[in-house]
Coordinates of C-alpha atoms in Angstrom, one line a residue:
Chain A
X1 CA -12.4 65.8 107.4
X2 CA -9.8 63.5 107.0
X3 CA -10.4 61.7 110.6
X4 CA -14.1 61.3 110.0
X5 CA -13.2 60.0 106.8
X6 CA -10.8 57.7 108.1
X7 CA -13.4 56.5 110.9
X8 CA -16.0 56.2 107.9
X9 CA -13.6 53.6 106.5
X10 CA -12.6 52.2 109.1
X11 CA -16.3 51.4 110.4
X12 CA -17.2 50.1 106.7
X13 CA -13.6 48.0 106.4
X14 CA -14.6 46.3 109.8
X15 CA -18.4 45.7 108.7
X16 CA -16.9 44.5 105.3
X17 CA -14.5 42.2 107.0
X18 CA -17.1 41.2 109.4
X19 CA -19.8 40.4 106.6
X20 CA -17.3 38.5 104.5
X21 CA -16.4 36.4 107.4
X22 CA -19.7 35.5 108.0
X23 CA -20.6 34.3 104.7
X24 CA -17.2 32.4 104.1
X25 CA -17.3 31.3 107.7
X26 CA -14.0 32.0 108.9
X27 CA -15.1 34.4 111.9
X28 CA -16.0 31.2 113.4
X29 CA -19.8 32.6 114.6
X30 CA -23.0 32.0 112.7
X31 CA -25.5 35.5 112.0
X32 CA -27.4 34.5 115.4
X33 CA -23.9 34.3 117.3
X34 CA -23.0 30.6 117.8
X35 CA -20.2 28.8 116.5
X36 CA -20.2 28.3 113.3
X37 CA -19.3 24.0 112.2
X38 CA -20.6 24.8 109.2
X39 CA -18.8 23.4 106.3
X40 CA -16.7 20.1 105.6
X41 CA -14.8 18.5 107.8
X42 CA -12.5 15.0 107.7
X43 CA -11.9 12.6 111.1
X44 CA -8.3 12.8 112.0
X45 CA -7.4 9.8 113.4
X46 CA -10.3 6.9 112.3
X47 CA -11.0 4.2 115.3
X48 CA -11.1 1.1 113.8
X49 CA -11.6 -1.2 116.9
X50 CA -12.9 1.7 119.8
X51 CA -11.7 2.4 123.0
X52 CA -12.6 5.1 125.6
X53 CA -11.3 8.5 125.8
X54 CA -8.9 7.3 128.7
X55 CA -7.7 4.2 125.9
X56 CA -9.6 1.7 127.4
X57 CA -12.0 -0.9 126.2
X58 CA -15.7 -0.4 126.5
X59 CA -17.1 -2.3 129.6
X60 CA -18.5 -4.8 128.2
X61 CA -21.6 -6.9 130.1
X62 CA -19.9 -10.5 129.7
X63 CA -22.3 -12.0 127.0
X64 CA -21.7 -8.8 124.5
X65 CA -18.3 -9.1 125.3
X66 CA -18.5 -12.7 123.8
X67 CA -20.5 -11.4 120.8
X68 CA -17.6 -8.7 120.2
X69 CA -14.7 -11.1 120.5
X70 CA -16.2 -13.6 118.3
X71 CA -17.3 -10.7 115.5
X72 CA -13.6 -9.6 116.2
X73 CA -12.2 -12.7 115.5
X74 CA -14.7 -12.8 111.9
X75 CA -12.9 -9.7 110.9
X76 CA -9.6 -10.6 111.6
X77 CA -10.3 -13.8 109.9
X78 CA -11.6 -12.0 106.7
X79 CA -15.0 -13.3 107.7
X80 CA -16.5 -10.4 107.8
X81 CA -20.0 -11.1 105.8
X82 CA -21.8 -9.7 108.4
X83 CA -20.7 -6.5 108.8
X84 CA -23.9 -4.1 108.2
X85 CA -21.4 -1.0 106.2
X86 CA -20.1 -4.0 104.3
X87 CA -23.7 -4.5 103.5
X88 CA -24.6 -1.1 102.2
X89 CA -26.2 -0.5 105.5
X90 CA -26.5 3.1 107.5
X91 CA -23.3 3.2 110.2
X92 CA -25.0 4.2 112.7
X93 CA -23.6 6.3 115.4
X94 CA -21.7 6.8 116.6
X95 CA -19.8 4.2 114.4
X96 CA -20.9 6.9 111.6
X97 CA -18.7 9.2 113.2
X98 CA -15.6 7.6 112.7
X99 CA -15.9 6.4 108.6
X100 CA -13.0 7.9 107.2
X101 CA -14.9 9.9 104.1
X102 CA -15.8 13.9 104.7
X103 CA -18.9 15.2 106.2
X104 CA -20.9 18.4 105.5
X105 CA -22.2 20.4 108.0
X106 CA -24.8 22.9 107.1
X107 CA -25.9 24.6 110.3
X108 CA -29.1 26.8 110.5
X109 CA -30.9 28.3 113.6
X110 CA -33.8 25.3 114.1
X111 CA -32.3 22.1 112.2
X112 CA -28.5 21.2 111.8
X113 CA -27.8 18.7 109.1
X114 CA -24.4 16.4 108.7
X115 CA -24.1 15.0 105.3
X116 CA -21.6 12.4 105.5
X117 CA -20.0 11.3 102.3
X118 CA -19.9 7.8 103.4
X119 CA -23.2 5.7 101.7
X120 CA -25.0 9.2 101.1
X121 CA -26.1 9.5 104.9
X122 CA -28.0 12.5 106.8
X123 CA -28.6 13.2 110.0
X124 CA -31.0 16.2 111.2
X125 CA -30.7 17.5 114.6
X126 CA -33.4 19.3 115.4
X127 CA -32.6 22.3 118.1
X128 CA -34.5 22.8 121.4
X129 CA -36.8 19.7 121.2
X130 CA -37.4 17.3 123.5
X131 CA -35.7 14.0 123.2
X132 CA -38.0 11.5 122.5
X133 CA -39.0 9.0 125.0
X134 CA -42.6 7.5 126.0
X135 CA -45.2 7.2 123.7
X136 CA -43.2 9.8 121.1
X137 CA -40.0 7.6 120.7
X138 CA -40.2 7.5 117.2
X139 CA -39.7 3.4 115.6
X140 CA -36.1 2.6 115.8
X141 CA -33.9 3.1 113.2
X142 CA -30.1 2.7 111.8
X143 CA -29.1 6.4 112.6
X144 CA -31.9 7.2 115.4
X145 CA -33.8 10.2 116.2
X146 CA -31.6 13.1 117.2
X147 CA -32.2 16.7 118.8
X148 CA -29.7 19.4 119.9
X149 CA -29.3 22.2 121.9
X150 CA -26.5 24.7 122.7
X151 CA -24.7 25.3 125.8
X152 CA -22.5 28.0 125.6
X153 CA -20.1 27.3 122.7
X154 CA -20.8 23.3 122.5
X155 CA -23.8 22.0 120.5
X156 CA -25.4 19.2 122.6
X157 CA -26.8 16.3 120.2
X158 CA -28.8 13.6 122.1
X159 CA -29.5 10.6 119.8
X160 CA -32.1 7.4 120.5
X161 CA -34.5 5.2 118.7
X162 CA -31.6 3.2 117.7
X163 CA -32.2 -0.1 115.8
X164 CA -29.5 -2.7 117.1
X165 CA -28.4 -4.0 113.6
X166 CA -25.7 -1.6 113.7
X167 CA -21.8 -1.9 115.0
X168 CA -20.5 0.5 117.3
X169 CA -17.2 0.1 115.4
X170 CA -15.7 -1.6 112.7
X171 CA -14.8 -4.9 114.1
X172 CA -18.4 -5.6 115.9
X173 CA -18.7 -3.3 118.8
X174 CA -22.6 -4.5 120.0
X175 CA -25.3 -2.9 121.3
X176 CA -28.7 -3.4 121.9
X177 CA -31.8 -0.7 121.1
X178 CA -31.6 1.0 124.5
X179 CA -28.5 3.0 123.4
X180 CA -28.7 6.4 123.6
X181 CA -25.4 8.9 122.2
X182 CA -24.5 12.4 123.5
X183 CA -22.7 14.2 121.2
X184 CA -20.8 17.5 122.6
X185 CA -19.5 19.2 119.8
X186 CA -16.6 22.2 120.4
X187 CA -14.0 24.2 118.5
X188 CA -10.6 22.7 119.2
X189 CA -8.3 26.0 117.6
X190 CA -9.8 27.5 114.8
X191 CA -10.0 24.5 112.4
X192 CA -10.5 21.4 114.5
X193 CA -13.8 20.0 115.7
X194 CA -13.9 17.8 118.6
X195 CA -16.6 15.5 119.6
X196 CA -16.8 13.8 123.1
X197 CA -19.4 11.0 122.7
X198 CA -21.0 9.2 125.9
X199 CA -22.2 6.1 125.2
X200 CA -25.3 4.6 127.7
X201 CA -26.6 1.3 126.8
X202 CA -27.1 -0.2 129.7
X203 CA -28.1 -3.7 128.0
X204 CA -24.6 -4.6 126.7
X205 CA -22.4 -2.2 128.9
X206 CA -22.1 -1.9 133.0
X207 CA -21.4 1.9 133.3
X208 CA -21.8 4.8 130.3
X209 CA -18.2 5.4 128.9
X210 CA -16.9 8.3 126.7
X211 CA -14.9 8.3 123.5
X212 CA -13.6 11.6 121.0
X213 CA -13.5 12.0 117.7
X214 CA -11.6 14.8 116.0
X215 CA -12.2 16.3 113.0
X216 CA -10.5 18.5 110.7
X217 CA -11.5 21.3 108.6
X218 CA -11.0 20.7 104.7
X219 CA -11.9 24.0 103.1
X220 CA -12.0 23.6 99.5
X221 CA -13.0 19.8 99.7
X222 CA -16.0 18.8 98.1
X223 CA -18.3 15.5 98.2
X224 CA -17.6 12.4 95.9
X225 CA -20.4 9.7 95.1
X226 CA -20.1 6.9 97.2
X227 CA -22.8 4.2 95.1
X228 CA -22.2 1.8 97.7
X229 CA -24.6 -1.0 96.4
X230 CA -22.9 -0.9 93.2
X231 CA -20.9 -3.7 93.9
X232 CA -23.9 -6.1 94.6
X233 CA -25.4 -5.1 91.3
X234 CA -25.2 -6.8 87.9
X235 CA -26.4 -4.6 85.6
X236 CA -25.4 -7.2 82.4
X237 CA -27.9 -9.5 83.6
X238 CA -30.7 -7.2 82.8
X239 CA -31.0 -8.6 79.6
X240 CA -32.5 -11.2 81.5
X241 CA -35.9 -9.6 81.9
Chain B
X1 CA -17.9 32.9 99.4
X2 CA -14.1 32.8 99.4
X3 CA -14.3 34.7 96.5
X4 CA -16.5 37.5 98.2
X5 CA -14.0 37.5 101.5
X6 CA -11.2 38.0 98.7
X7 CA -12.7 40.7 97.0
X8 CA -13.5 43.0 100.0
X9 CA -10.2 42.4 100.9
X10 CA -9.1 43.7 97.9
X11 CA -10.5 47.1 98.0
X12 CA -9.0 47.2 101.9
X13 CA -5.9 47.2 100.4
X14 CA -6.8 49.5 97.3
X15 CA -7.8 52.9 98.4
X16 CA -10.3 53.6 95.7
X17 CA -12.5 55.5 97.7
X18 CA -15.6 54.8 99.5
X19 CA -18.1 54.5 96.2
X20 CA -16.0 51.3 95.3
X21 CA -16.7 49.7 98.6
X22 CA -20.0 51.2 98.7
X23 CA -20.5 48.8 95.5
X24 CA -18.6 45.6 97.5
X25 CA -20.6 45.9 100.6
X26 CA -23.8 45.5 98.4
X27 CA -22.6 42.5 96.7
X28 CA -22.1 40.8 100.1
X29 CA -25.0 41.7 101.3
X30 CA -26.9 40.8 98.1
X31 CA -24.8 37.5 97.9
X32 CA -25.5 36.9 101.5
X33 CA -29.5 37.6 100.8
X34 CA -29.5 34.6 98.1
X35 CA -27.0 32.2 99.9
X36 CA -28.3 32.3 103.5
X37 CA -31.8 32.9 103.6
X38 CA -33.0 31.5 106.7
X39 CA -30.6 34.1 108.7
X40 CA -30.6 36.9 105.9
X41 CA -33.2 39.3 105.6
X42 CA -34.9 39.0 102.0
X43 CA -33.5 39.4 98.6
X44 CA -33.9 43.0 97.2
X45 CA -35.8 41.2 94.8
X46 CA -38.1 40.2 96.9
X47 CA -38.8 43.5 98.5
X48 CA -38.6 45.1 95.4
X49 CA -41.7 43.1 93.7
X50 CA -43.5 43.3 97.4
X51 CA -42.7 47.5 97.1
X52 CA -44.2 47.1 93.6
X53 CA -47.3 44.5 94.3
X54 CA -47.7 47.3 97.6
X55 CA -47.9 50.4 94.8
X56 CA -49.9 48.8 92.2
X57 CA -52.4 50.5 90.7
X58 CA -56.2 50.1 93.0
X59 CA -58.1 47.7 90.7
X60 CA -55.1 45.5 91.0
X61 CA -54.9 45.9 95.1
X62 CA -58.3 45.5 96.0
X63 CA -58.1 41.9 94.4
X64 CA -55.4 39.2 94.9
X65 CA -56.7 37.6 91.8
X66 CA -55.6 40.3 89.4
X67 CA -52.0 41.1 90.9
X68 CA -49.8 38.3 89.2
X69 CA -48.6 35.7 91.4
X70 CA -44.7 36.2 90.8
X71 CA -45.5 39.2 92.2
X72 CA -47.1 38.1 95.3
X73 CA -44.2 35.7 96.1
X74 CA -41.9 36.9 99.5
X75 CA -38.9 35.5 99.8
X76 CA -38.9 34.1 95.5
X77 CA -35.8 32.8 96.1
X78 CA -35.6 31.0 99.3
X79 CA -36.2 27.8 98.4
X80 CA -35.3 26.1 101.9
X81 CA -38.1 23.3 103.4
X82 CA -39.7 20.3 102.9
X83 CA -41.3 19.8 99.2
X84 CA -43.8 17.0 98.1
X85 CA -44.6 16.1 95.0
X86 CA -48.3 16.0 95.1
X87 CA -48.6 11.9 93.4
X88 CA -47.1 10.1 91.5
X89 CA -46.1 10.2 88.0
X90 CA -43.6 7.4 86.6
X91 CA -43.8 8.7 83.0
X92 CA -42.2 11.8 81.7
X93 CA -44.1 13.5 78.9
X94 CA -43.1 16.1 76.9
X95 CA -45.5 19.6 77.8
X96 CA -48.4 18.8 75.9
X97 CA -48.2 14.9 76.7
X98 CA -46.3 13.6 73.7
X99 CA -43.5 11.4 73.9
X100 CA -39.7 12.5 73.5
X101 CA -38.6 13.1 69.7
X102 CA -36.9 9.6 70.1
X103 CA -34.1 8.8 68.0
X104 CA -34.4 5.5 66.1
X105 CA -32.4 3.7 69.0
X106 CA -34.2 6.1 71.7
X107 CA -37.6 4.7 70.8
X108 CA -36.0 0.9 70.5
X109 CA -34.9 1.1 74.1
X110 CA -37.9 2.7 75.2
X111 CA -40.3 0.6 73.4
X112 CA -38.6 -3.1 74.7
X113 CA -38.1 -1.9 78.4
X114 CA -42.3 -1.0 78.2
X115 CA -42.8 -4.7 76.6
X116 CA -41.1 -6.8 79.1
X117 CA -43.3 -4.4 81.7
X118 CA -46.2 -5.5 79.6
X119 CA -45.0 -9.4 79.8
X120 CA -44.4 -9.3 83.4
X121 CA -40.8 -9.1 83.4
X122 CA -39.5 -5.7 84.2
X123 CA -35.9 -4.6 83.6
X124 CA -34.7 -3.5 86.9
X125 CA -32.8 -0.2 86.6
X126 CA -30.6 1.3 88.9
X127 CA -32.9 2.5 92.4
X128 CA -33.9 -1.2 92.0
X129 CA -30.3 -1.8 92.6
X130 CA -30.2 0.7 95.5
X131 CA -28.4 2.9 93.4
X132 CA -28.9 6.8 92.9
X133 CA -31.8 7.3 90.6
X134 CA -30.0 9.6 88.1
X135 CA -31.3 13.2 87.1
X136 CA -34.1 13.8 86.1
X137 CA -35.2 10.5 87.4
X138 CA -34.6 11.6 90.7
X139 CA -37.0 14.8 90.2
X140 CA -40.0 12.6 90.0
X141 CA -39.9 10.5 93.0
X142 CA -42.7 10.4 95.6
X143 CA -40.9 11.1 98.4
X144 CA -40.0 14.1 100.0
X145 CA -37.1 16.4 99.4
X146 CA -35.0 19.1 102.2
X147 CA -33.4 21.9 100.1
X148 CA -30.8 23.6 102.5
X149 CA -29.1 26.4 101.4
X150 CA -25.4 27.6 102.4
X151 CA -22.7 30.0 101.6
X152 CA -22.0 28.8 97.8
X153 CA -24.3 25.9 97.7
X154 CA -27.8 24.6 97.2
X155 CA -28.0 21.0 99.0
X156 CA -31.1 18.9 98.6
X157 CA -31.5 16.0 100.5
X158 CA -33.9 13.5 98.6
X159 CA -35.4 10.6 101.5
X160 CA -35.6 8.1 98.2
X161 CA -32.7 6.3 98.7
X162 CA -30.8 8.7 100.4
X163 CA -30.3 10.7 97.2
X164 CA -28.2 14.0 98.0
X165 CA -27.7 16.6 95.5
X166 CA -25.0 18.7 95.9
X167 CA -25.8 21.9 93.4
X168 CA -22.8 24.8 93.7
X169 CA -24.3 28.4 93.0
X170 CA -22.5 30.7 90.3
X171 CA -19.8 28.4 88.9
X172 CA -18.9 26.6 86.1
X173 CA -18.9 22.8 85.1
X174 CA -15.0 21.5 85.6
X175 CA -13.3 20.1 82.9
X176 CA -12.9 16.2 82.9
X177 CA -15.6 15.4 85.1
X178 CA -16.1 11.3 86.0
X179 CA -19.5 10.3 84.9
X180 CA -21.9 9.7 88.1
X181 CA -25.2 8.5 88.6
X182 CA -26.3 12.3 89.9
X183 CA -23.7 13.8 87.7
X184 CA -22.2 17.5 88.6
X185 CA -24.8 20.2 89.3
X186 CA -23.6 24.2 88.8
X187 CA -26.7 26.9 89.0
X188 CA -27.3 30.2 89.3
X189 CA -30.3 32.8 89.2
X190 CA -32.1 34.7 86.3
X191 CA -34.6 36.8 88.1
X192 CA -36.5 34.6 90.5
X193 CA -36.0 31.8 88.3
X194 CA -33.2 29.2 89.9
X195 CA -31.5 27.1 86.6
X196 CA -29.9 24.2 87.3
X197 CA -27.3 22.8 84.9
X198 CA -26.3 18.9 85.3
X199 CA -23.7 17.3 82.9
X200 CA -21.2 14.3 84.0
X201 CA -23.9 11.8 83.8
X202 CA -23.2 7.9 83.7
X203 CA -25.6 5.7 81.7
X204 CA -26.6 3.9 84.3
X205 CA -29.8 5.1 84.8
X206 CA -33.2 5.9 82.9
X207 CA -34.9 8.9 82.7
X208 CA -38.1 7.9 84.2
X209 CA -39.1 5.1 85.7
X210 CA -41.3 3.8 82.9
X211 CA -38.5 3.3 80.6
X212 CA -37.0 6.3 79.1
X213 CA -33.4 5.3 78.1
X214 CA -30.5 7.9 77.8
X215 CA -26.9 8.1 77.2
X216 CA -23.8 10.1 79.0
X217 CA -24.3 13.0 76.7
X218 CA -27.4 14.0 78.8
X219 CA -27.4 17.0 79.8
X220 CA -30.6 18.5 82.2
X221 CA -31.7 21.7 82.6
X222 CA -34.0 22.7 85.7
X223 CA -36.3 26.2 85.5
X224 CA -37.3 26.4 89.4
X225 CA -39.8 28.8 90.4
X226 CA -41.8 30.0 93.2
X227 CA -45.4 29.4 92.3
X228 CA -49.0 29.5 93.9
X229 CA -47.9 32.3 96.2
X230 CA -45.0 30.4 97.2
X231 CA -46.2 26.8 98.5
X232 CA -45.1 25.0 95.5
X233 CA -42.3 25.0 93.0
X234 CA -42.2 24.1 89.4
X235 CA -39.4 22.5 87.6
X236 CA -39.2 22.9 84.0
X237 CA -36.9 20.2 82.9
X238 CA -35.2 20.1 79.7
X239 CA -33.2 17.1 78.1
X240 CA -30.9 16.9 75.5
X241 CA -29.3 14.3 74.4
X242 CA -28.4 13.8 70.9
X243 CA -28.2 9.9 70.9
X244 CA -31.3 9.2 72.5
X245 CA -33.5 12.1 71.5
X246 CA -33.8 14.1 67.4
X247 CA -34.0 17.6 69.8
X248 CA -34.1 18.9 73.2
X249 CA -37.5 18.4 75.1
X250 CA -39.1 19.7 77.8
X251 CA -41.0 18.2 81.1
X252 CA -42.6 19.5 84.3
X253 CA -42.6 18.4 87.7
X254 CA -44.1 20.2 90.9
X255 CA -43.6 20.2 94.5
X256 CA -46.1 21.2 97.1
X257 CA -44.5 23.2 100.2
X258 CA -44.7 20.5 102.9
X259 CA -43.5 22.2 106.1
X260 CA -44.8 19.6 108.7
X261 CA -42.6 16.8 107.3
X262 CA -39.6 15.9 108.2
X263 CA -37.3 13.7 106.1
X264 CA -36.8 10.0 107.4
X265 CA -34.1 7.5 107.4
X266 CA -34.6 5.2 103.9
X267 CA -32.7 2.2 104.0
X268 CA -33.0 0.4 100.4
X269 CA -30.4 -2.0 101.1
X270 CA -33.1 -3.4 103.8
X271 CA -35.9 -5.7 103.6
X272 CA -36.5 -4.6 99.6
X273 CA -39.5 -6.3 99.2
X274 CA -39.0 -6.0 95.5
X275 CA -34.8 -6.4 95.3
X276 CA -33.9 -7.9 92.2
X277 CA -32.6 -11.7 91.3
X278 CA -30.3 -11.4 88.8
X279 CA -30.6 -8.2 88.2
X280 CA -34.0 -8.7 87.4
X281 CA -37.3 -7.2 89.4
X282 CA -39.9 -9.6 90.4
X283 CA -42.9 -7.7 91.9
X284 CA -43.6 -10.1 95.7

């Protein structure tokens, strides 16, 4: 009596420990068995001025590299007025990526969604669609159309329709609107999140290259408004009209 | 969901006996229902009013008409997908299409903001700025709207402006809270009815877009419901706030089920045809 009892328990304990992981996310795999990203998450180690998972510099076609240096050069300077994030404007990825402000992933079967702190921006990634291309790339915009798939334990995101009024990174990284962005998403440990992205634009660079993000878990941490455009607004001249 | 993990912890360590964690497997499982509904089966609730919409009495079941909507609802409480609101209406009203019991200085504010409209000078407000629109502003707004739920929280991702709403289930309003344009969002459930509770709002904003003024005591309570078999919600919004309004009033908005659309990137900050000069809106 007191074995079965114990196995009772024992099964319950384990379906108990098994349900509560699920919910909190700590077992680390969603209902339908894939890693679970779910939840928010901070870069580790922002890239102001980007360079390639090995440390190099993009390669550069020789007229953007004379766009970057001269943007570069602006920011150093202070000069900087053309910056689209200093604008309000969508990062775009994966500059977006890198902003040093949390993001929120909440993962579901069909459609995960990043909320990134940084200027209140989304992106969907729709799971098992095709990536755009023909007459269904979608009109260009700052974040572009992304799907995803897994394979195995790493979430594929593939990203186009990208507008080119972006930066690739905070000092003026250019690109022109045949970029396209792989994202490979994987568990590094239990509460790190790497991404290796491959860049392919082959309008402003001579080969694709790679980069990595990291980020870290933050459990507990929760979103702050971020009212970018409040610093272009002058609400004491409303008296005005 | 820390909070559940902890508990069932709890009675690992605690031999009670099995009745107790009888009683704690059923809250995760009924927590789990509500929080993750796209991977969870459906509430008890749910199953409960299907059992008793299944079991009604004949002249009820041989005609949809006579069973009671709430009752023909699956799922009442997932609320996740793409909702529409069918037009668009820039004025709130109270139910029966009065205006708000205005205080004196409520109906000042109101009545010069509608004037300069009338003169052809509108006082921009903050979306005209590319600035959250504020709750309830936000609730009215012709675009679409994602509602996600996760473990512990009800997201919904407005396309206007990039709005995000960040509402967290079954907790209370912190103390001290800085005043924002969305403000700080707790809810929880009462039957199949979700109520929202915002407080922590700036002044910034207006409560509609025709010119509705209020203060940082507002305070906004939303009644969401399953309705019309479950392709639409309603939101029964109630104000209060004591310096722009005599007593607390209520509003409505609904949102059509909208499963084919997908939310799109909105970038204000671009190519506003209508941005303002000085702060001031100039229809172009």
């Amino acid at each position: 009596m007191s074995s079965l009892r114990n196995g009772i328990f024992a099964t319950l304990i384990a379906f108990a420990v098994t349900q509560a992981g699920a919910a909190s996310g700590t077992s680390g795999r969603t209902a339908d068995g894939k890693p679970d990203f779910g939840g928010v998450w901070l870069v580790e180690k922002p890239q102001k001025e980007v360079k390639t998972t090995a440390g190099k510099a993009p390669p550069l076609k020789p007229e953007a590299a004379a766009l970057y240096s001269k943007r570069k050069q602006a920011v150093a300077a202070g000069e900087d007025a053309d910056d689209p994030v200093g604008l309000c404007l969508p990062h775009g990825v994966p500059r977006l990526l890198s902003a040093p402000r949390p993001i929120h992933i909440l993962q579901k079967p069909k459609q995960i969604t990043v909320l990134y702190e940084a200027n209140h921006q989304a992106r969907m990634f729709y799971l098992d669609e095709p990536v755009p291309s023909g007459d269904n790339m979608p009109d260009p915009t700052f974040n572009g159309a992304s799907v995803a798939r897994w394979s195995g334990d790493a979430l594929i995101v593939e990203t186009v329709a990208m507008n080119d009024q972006t930066w690739l990174d905070d000092v003026g990284l250019p690109h022109s609107e045949a970029l396209k962005v792989v994202e490979r998403y994987q568990f590094d440990g239990a509460d790190r999140l790497r991404v290796n992205i491959t860049v392919t634009d082959p309008e402003t660079f001579t080969a694709p290259w790679d980069m990595q993000v990291v980020y870290k878990k933050q459990p507990g941490l929760r979103f702050k408004e971020d009212p970018c455009s409040e610093k272009f607004w002058h609400p004491g001249k409303e008296s005005g009209g | 969901m820390r909070r559940i993990e902890g508990s069932s912890l709890g009675v690992y360590r605690t031999p009670l006996g099995l009745g107790v964690l009888f009683l704690t497997l059923a809250g995760i499982a009924s927590a789990q229902g509500a929080g993750t509904s796209q991977s969870a089966g459906q509430p008890a609730t749910g199953q409960a009013a299907a059992a008793k919409a299944a079991s009604g009495p004949p002249s009820a079941a041989t005609s949809a008409a006579a069973a009671p909507a709430s009752e023909a609802i699956p799922n009442p409480r997932d609320f996740d997908g793409v909702w529409w609101t069918p037009g668009y209406d820039r004025k709130y009203r109270t139910l029966d299409g009065q205006l708000p019991p205005f205080t004196e200085r409520g109906r000042r504010e109101w009545e010069a903001i509608v004037k300069a409209d009338e003169r052809g000078e509108p006082v921009a407000d903050a979306p005209t700025g590319c600035l959250p629109h504020g709750i309830p502003r936000l609730l009215a707004s012709p675009y679409p709207i994602q509602i996600i739920t996760t473990p512990g929280q009800m997201t919904w991702v407005h396309e206007v402006n990039r709005n995000q709403r960040w509402i967290y289930m079954d907790e209370k309003h912190p103390p001290n809270l800085p005043k924002t344009y969305l403000g700080h969002s707790v809810a929880h459930w009462e039957g199949d009815t979700l109520v929202i509770d915002t407080v922590g709002l700036n002044d910034k904003t207006r409560i509609d877009e025709e010119g509705i003024t209020h203060s940082d005591q507002l305070h906004v309570v939303e009644r969401i419901r399953k309705i019309e078999g479950g392709k639409a919600l309603e939101n029964l919004i109630t104000i209060t706030d004591p310096v722009m309004f005599t007593q607390p009033w209520t509003t409505k908005r609904i949102y059509r089920a909208r499963p084919e659309v997908r939310i799109m990137e909105y970038v204000c900050e671009e190519n506003n045809r209508n941005a303002p000069e000085n702060g001031v809106t100039k229809a172009k």
